[in-house]
Amino acid sequence: PIESADDMALFVQMMSERHSCLEKLRFGWNGEGNTHALLAGVDLSKYKRLDFDGNNIRTNGLADILNLISSNSPLESLDLDSNNLN
């Protein structure tokens, strides 16, 4: 897990600047705040598989997830296991 806000900011910056051919991102057990920062700061629209397992995403994070789904037509798999979405 990414433990500090500074490390998360560097991770988001790196992910934003990289034009990668990655199709899968596993971002589990990093907490709701880090997940929100990733969803708000990185274009994930080309990923086919996303794993946000165990990030304690709550109902207010649902808007981020809905925006992700609506803007990501190639998405084939989205893992939201062990979160607090109602």
Coordinates of C-alpha atoms in Angstrom, one line a residue:
P1 CA 0.0 0.0 0.0
I2 CA 1.0 3.6 -0.6
E3 CA 1.2 5.1 2.9
S4 CA 2.0 8.8 2.5
A5 CA 0.2 11.6 0.7
D6 CA 3.5 12.6 -0.9
D7 CA 4.1 9.1 -2.3
M8 CA 0.5 9.0 -3.6
A9 CA 1.0 12.4 -5.3
L10 CA 4.2 11.0 -7.0
F11 CA 2.4 7.9 -8.1
V12 CA -0.5 9.8 -9.6
Q13 CA 1.9 12.1 -11.4
M14 CA 3.8 9.2 -12.8
M15 CA 0.7 7.4 -13.9
S16 CA -0.7 10.6 -15.5
E17 CA 2.5 11.3 -17.5
R18 CA 3.1 7.8 -18.7
H19 CA 1.6 6.8 -22.0
S20 CA 1.6 3.1 -21.3
C21 CA 0.2 0.1 -23.0
L22 CA -0.9 -1.4 -19.7
E23 CA -4.3 -3.1 -19.8
K24 CA -4.6 -4.0 -16.1
L25 CA -4.1 -2.1 -12.9
R26 CA -4.2 -3.7 -9.5
F27 CA -4.6 -1.0 -6.9
G28 CA -5.8 -2.9 -3.8
W29 CA -5.7 -2.2 -0.1
N30 CA -4.5 1.5 -0.5
G31 CA -7.5 3.2 1.2
E32 CA -10.3 5.3 0.0
G33 CA -8.4 8.6 -0.1
N34 CA -5.6 7.2 -2.3
T35 CA -8.2 5.5 -4.5
H36 CA -10.1 8.8 -4.9
A37 CA -6.8 10.6 -5.8
L38 CA -6.1 7.9 -8.4
L39 CA -9.6 8.1 -10.0
A40 CA -9.5 11.9 -10.0
G41 CA -5.9 12.3 -11.2
V42 CA -5.3 9.5 -13.8
D43 CA -7.0 8.8 -17.1
L44 CA -8.0 5.1 -16.7
S45 CA -10.2 5.1 -19.8
K46 CA -8.1 2.6 -21.8
Y47 CA -7.7 -0.1 -19.1
K48 CA -9.5 -3.4 -19.6
R49 CA -9.1 -4.7 -16.1
L50 CA -9.2 -2.6 -12.9
D51 CA -8.9 -4.0 -9.4
F52 CA -9.8 -1.8 -6.4
D53 CA -10.1 -4.6 -3.9
G54 CA -10.1 -3.7 -0.3
N55 CA -9.8 0.1 -0.5
N56 CA -12.7 0.8 1.8
I57 CA -14.5 2.8 -0.9
R58 CA -17.7 4.0 0.6
T59 CA -21.0 5.1 -0.9
N60 CA -19.6 8.6 -1.6
G61 CA -16.9 7.0 -3.7
L62 CA -19.7 5.5 -5.9
A63 CA -19.7 8.7 -8.1
D64 CA -16.1 8.1 -8.9
I65 CA -16.8 4.5 -9.9
L66 CA -19.8 5.4 -12.0
N67 CA -17.8 8.1 -13.9
L68 CA -15.0 5.5 -14.4
I69 CA -17.4 3.0 -15.9
S70 CA -19.2 5.5 -18.1
S71 CA -15.9 6.8 -19.6
N72 CA -14.2 3.5 -20.1
S73 CA -15.6 1.6 -23.0
P74 CA -12.9 -1.1 -23.1
L75 CA -13.4 -2.1 -19.5
E76 CA -14.0 -5.8 -19.2
S77 CA -13.5 -6.4 -15.5
L78 CA -13.8 -4.2 -12.4
D79 CA -13.1 -5.7 -9.0
L80 CA -14.6 -3.8 -6.1
D81 CA -14.5 -6.7 -3.5
S82 CA -14.1 -5.8 0.1
N83 CA -15.3 -2.2 -0.1
N84 CA -18.2 -0.5 1.6
L85 CA -20.5 0.3 -1.4
N86 CA -24.2 -0.1 -0.5

